[in-house]
Amino acid sequence: MSILDERLTDEIEALQAILLDDELRIVENDRGEPEVVEALVFPSTGEDSESQYVCVKLNVTLVPNYPDAKPIVSLRNPRGLDEDTVKKIQKDVDAKCEDFIGQPVIFELIELVREHLTTSNLPTGQCAVCLYGFRDGDKFTKTECYHHFHSHCLAAHVVASEKSYNEEQDKLPLWQKDATNKFQALCAVCREPISCDVSSLISAPPPLDVEAATGFVLTQELQEMQRQMAELYVYQQSRGGIIDIEAEESKLLLTTEDDPVDERPTPASTSVTTTSNNSATVQPKQQPPQQQHHSQNHNNHNSNSRQNHHGHHHGRNHHRGRGKGHVRRHLERIRQGDQTSR
């Protein structure tokens, strides 16, 4: 085994001996060699884990020549830390990697991140329920997923969620209700299941910013914005940009015989007029005078031809003695009729 492999192996063994199983994860490649080291880092609070309000996952990707080459380090899933704090930790981690080229550095990185977390062991950002920040004197709590809320706000969130859940259960029919399906409180940020004592949380005072907040006042600026929004709504409605729900629903109504009759002609060659007894009369489409005259002559010719043809056969059956001259004169009249129609 090479010197490089021994240094890496010793470092991995030391990390496994110092950190707990749920704090360390080693990802190996197909050859069974360590490829990625993940460490979940918490602030130093002694045995009081309830006072750990921040955490972050340190991800170290080992390059082929590590530790003679700098590893790739990133911070993932920071909880309770603002963006500026995360950037500062990342900058110090990169500098530490530069200083420890040629030496194992993973444990040094874990201790560096832990020092930053201990210094910043207060939640930053806003409470996801009231949208106010955390001030000195506020009572706040931390969930198992490391999201922070004012204790009063979290209690209000859980109570409201349970009330809504019970109302939905009451709407279900008896055959759909499940007595074993109890209410489970969820985190207001990530929707993970959480456990909390609502009775103790609700006894906490409201956040200081909520207590100091002034009542809502309709200012001149808001009134002007309302006026502009009303004008915009009317304009969009006139251009068809607003869907009228009642008008859309009326399109699906069935008309009765008492409704006014729609007398608009259909685009086909015939027009259909609806009568009061739900019957339909088909009216032929009118034609220009010249076409009517031509059609009338053509129809008369066809009628005469059928009559002559019928008479011809009738004559053949009863007057066979007329001979070829009668047939010749009959054919001549048919040809003259065709020329006249043309």
mmCIF file of N, CA, C and O in Angstrom, residues 297-339:
data_model
loop_
_atom_site.group_PDB
_atom_site.id
_atom_site.type_symbol
_atom_site.label_atom_id
_atom_site.label_comp_id
_atom_site.label_asym_id
_atom_site.label_seq_id
_atom_site.Cartn_x
_atom_site.Cartn_y
_atom_site.Cartn_z
ATOM 1 N N ASN A 297 -86.319 24.277 -67.894
ATOM 2 C CA ASN A 297 -86.332 23.656 -69.215
ATOM 3 C C ASN A 297 -85.781 22.248 -69.165
ATOM 4 O O ASN A 297 -86.289 21.326 -69.819
ATOM 5 N N HIS A 298 -84.714 22.089 -68.383
ATOM 6 C CA HIS A 298 -84.102 20.774 -68.293
ATOM 7 C C HIS A 298 -85.053 19.785 -67.636
ATOM 8 O O HIS A 298 -85.178 18.653 -68.094
ATOM 9 N N ASN A 299 -85.779 20.251 -66.596
ATOM 10 C CA ASN A 299 -86.734 19.363 -65.936
ATOM 11 C C ASN A 299 -87.900 19.020 -66.852
ATOM 12 O O ASN A 299 -88.369 17.882 -66.887
ATOM 13 N N ASN A 300 -88.378 20.052 -67.627
ATOM 14 C CA ASN A 300 -89.469 19.784 -68.578
ATOM 15 C C ASN A 300 -89.045 18.787 -69.637
ATOM 16 O O ASN A 300 -89.796 17.899 -70.044
ATOM 17 N N HIS A 301 -87.778 18.948 -70.101
ATOM 18 C CA HIS A 301 -87.269 18.035 -71.122
ATOM 19 C C HIS A 301 -87.200 16.617 -70.579
ATOM 20 O O HIS A 301 -87.566 15.658 -71.256
ATOM 21 N N ASN A 302 -86.692 16.516 -69.300
ATOM 22 C CA ASN A 302 -86.608 15.172 -68.722
ATOM 23 C C ASN A 302 -87.983 14.561 -68.554
ATOM 24 O O ASN A 302 -88.192 13.371 -68.791
ATOM 25 N N SER A 303 -88.993 15.437 -68.190
ATOM 26 C CA SER A 303 -90.351 14.912 -68.036
ATOM 27 C C SER A 303 -90.928 14.469 -69.362
ATOM 28 O O SER A 303 -91.522 13.401 -69.489
ATOM 29 N N ASN A 304 -90.702 15.300 -70.424
ATOM 30 C CA ASN A 304 -91.212 14.930 -71.757
ATOM 31 C C ASN A 304 -90.526 13.679 -72.266
ATOM 32 O O ASN A 304 -91.137 12.817 -72.902
ATOM 33 N N SER A 305 -89.214 13.594 -71.985
ATOM 34 C CA SER A 305 -88.483 12.423 -72.465
ATOM 35 C C SER A 305 -89.005 11.165 -71.813
ATOM 36 O O SER A 305 -89.155 10.139 -72.469
ATOM 37 N N ARG A 306 -89.289 11.270 -70.478
ATOM 38 C CA ARG A 306 -89.798 10.082 -69.810
ATOM 39 C C ARG A 306 -91.181 9.704 -70.339
ATOM 40 O O ARG A 306 -91.490 8.533 -70.525
ATOM 41 N N GLN A 307 -92.024 10.764 -70.592
ATOM 42 C CA GLN A 307 -93.346 10.462 -71.129
ATOM 43 C C GLN A 307 -93.269 9.853 -72.522
ATOM 44 O O GLN A 307 -93.937 8.879 -72.845
ATOM 45 N N ASN A 308 -92.409 10.442 -73.393
ATOM 46 C CA ASN A 308 -92.266 9.900 -74.753
ATOM 47 C C ASN A 308 -91.710 8.500 -74.718
ATOM 48 O O ASN A 308 -92.109 7.619 -75.480
ATOM 49 N N HIS A 309 -90.724 8.317 -73.813
ATOM 50 C CA HIS A 309 -90.119 6.999 -73.729
ATOM 51 C C HIS A 309 -91.146 5.975 -73.256
ATOM 52 O O HIS A 309 -91.219 4.865 -73.768
ATOM 53 N N HIS A 310 -91.982 6.399 -72.286
ATOM 54 C CA HIS A 310 -93.031 5.498 -71.806
ATOM 55 C C HIS A 310 -94.046 5.229 -72.920
ATOM 56 O O HIS A 310 -94.468 4.089 -73.133
ATOM 57 N N GLY A 311 -94.388 6.301 -73.649
ATOM 58 C CA GLY A 311 -95.331 6.099 -74.753
ATOM 59 C C GLY A 311 -94.775 5.234 -75.841
ATOM 60 O O GLY A 311 -95.472 4.440 -76.476
ATOM 61 N N HIS A 312 -93.470 5.350 -76.078
ATOM 62 C CA HIS A 312 -92.832 4.545 -77.113
ATOM 63 C C HIS A 312 -92.927 3.072 -76.774
ATOM 64 O O HIS A 312 -93.306 2.242 -77.603
ATOM 65 N N HIS A 313 -92.584 2.758 -75.519
ATOM 66 C CA HIS A 313 -92.662 1.350 -75.132
ATOM 67 C C HIS A 313 -94.082 0.858 -75.108
ATOM 68 O O HIS A 313 -94.360 -0.282 -75.448
ATOM 69 N N HIS A 314 -95.015 1.753 -74.717
ATOM 70 C CA HIS A 314 -96.417 1.342 -74.699
ATOM 71 C C HIS A 314 -96.908 1.061 -76.113
ATOM 72 O O HIS A 314 -97.640 0.109 -76.376
ATOM 73 N N GLY A 315 -96.399 1.909 -77.034
ATOM 74 C CA GLY A 315 -96.780 1.690 -78.446
ATOM 75 C C GLY A 315 -96.190 0.439 -79.000
ATOM 76 O O GLY A 315 -96.784 -0.257 -79.814
ATOM 77 N N ARG A 316 -94.998 0.115 -78.615
ATOM 78 C CA ARG A 316 -94.363 -1.106 -79.118
ATOM 79 C C ARG A 316 -95.142 -2.324 -78.680
ATOM 80 O O ARG A 316 -95.252 -3.301 -79.394
ATOM 81 N N ASN A 317 -95.692 -2.192 -77.467
ATOM 82 C CA ASN A 317 -96.394 -3.367 -76.963
ATOM 83 C C ASN A 317 -97.755 -3.566 -77.628
ATOM 84 O O ASN A 317 -98.228 -4.678 -77.747
ATOM 85 N N HIS A 318 -98.402 -2.436 -78.082
ATOM 86 C CA HIS A 318 -99.778 -2.536 -78.588
ATOM 87 C C HIS A 318 -99.905 -2.191 -80.073
ATOM 88 O O HIS A 318 -100.949 -2.442 -80.663
ATOM 89 N N HIS A 319 -98.910 -1.487 -80.666
ATOM 90 C CA HIS A 319 -99.023 -1.074 -82.073
ATOM 91 C C HIS A 319 -97.732 -1.395 -82.799
ATOM 92 O O HIS A 319 -96.969 -0.524 -83.188
ATOM 93 N N ARG A 320 -97.418 -2.621 -82.892
ATOM 94 C CA ARG A 320 -96.193 -3.020 -83.549
ATOM 95 C C ARG A 320 -96.246 -2.747 -85.042
ATOM 96 O O ARG A 320 -95.232 -2.735 -85.697
ATOM 97 N N GLY A 321 -97.424 -2.449 -85.610
ATOM 98 C CA GLY A 321 -97.525 -2.280 -87.045
ATOM 99 C C GLY A 321 -97.066 -0.941 -87.548
ATOM 100 O O GLY A 321 -97.068 -0.707 -88.747
ATOM 101 N N ARG A 322 -96.680 0.030 -86.711
ATOM 102 C CA ARG A 322 -96.246 1.350 -87.171
ATOM 103 C C ARG A 322 -94.918 1.298 -87.908
ATOM 104 O O ARG A 322 -94.644 2.166 -88.725
ATOM 105 N N GLY A 323 -93.999 0.403 -87.613
ATOM 106 C CA GLY A 323 -92.778 0.209 -88.389
ATOM 107 C C GLY A 323 -91.679 1.175 -88.040
ATOM 108 O O GLY A 323 -91.736 1.920 -87.071
ATOM 109 N N LYS A 324 -90.626 1.180 -88.878
ATOM 110 C CA LYS A 324 -89.410 1.940 -88.601
ATOM 111 C C LYS A 324 -89.629 3.436 -88.759
ATOM 112 O O LYS A 324 -88.938 4.235 -88.137
ATOM 113 N N GLY A 325 -90.549 3.877 -89.573
ATOM 114 C CA GLY A 325 -90.764 5.316 -89.761
ATOM 115 C C GLY A 325 -91.221 5.996 -88.488
ATOM 116 O O GLY A 325 -90.808 7.123 -88.184
ATOM 117 N N HIS A 326 -92.077 5.349 -87.751
ATOM 118 C CA HIS A 326 -92.539 5.923 -86.480
ATOM 119 C C HIS A 326 -91.387 6.068 -85.495
ATOM 120 O O HIS A 326 -91.244 7.088 -84.811
ATOM 121 N N VAL A 327 -90.539 5.077 -85.416
ATOM 122 C CA VAL A 327 -89.384 5.143 -84.516
ATOM 123 C C VAL A 327 -88.436 6.248 -84.924
ATOM 124 O O VAL A 327 -87.892 6.992 -84.106
ATOM 125 N N ARG A 328 -88.214 6.437 -86.256
ATOM 126 C CA ARG A 328 -87.303 7.473 -86.739
ATOM 127 C C ARG A 328 -87.835 8.850 -86.365
ATOM 128 O O ARG A 328 -87.078 9.726 -85.952
ATOM 129 N N ARG A 329 -89.179 9.078 -86.545
ATOM 130 C CA ARG A 329 -89.739 10.375 -86.196
ATOM 131 C C ARG A 329 -89.671 10.631 -84.687
ATOM 132 O O ARG A 329 -89.414 11.752 -84.222
ATOM 133 N N HIS A 330 -89.834 9.600 -83.882
ATOM 134 C CA HIS A 330 -89.749 9.744 -82.430
ATOM 135 C C HIS A 330 -88.343 10.136 -81.982
ATOM 136 O O HIS A 330 -88.146 11.036 -81.145
ATOM 137 N N LEU A 331 -87.333 9.518 -82.550
ATOM 138 C CA LEU A 331 -85.945 9.862 -82.219
ATOM 139 C C LEU A 331 -85.599 11.266 -82.655
ATOM 140 O O LEU A 331 -84.833 11.974 -81.994
ATOM 141 N N GLU A 332 -86.157 11.715 -83.798
ATOM 142 C CA GLU A 332 -85.903 13.068 -84.276
ATOM 143 C C GLU A 332 -86.455 14.098 -83.304
ATOM 144 O O GLU A 332 -85.820 15.127 -83.035
ATOM 145 N N ARG A 333 -87.646 13.855 -82.742
ATOM 146 C CA ARG A 333 -88.212 14.794 -81.783
ATOM 147 C C ARG A 333 -87.361 14.867 -80.505
ATOM 148 O O ARG A 333 -87.200 15.922 -79.899
ATOM 149 N N ILE A 334 -86.808 13.730 -80.098
ATOM 150 C CA ILE A 334 -85.943 13.729 -78.892
ATOM 151 C C ILE A 334 -84.697 14.562 -79.116
ATOM 152 O O ILE A 334 -84.273 15.348 -78.270
ATOM 153 N N ARG A 335 -84.078 14.424 -80.327
ATOM 154 C CA ARG A 335 -82.877 15.206 -80.625
ATOM 155 C C ARG A 335 -83.197 16.684 -80.678
ATOM 156 O O ARG A 335 -82.411 17.523 -80.206
ATOM 157 N N GLN A 336 -84.351 17.064 -81.264
ATOM 158 C CA GLN A 336 -84.708 18.484 -81.293
ATOM 159 C C GLN A 336 -84.922 19.031 -79.875
ATOM 160 O O GLN A 336 -84.563 20.163 -79.575
ATOM 161 N N GLY A 337 -85.529 18.219 -79.019
ATOM 162 C CA GLY A 337 -85.703 18.669 -77.651
ATOM 163 C C GLY A 337 -84.390 18.899 -76.922
ATOM 164 O O GLY A 337 -84.223 19.845 -76.178
ATOM 165 N N ASP A 338 -83.388 18.042 -77.192
ATOM 166 C CA ASP A 338 -82.068 18.208 -76.580
ATOM 167 C C ASP A 338 -81.398 19.479 -77.060
ATOM 168 O O ASP A 338 -80.774 20.214 -76.288
ATOM 169 N N GLN A 339 -81.506 19.777 -78.391
ATOM 170 C CA GLN A 339 -80.893 20.993 -78.920
ATOM 171 C C GLN A 339 -81.542 22.236 -78.343
ATOM 172 O O GLN A 339 -80.894 23.236 -78.055
#
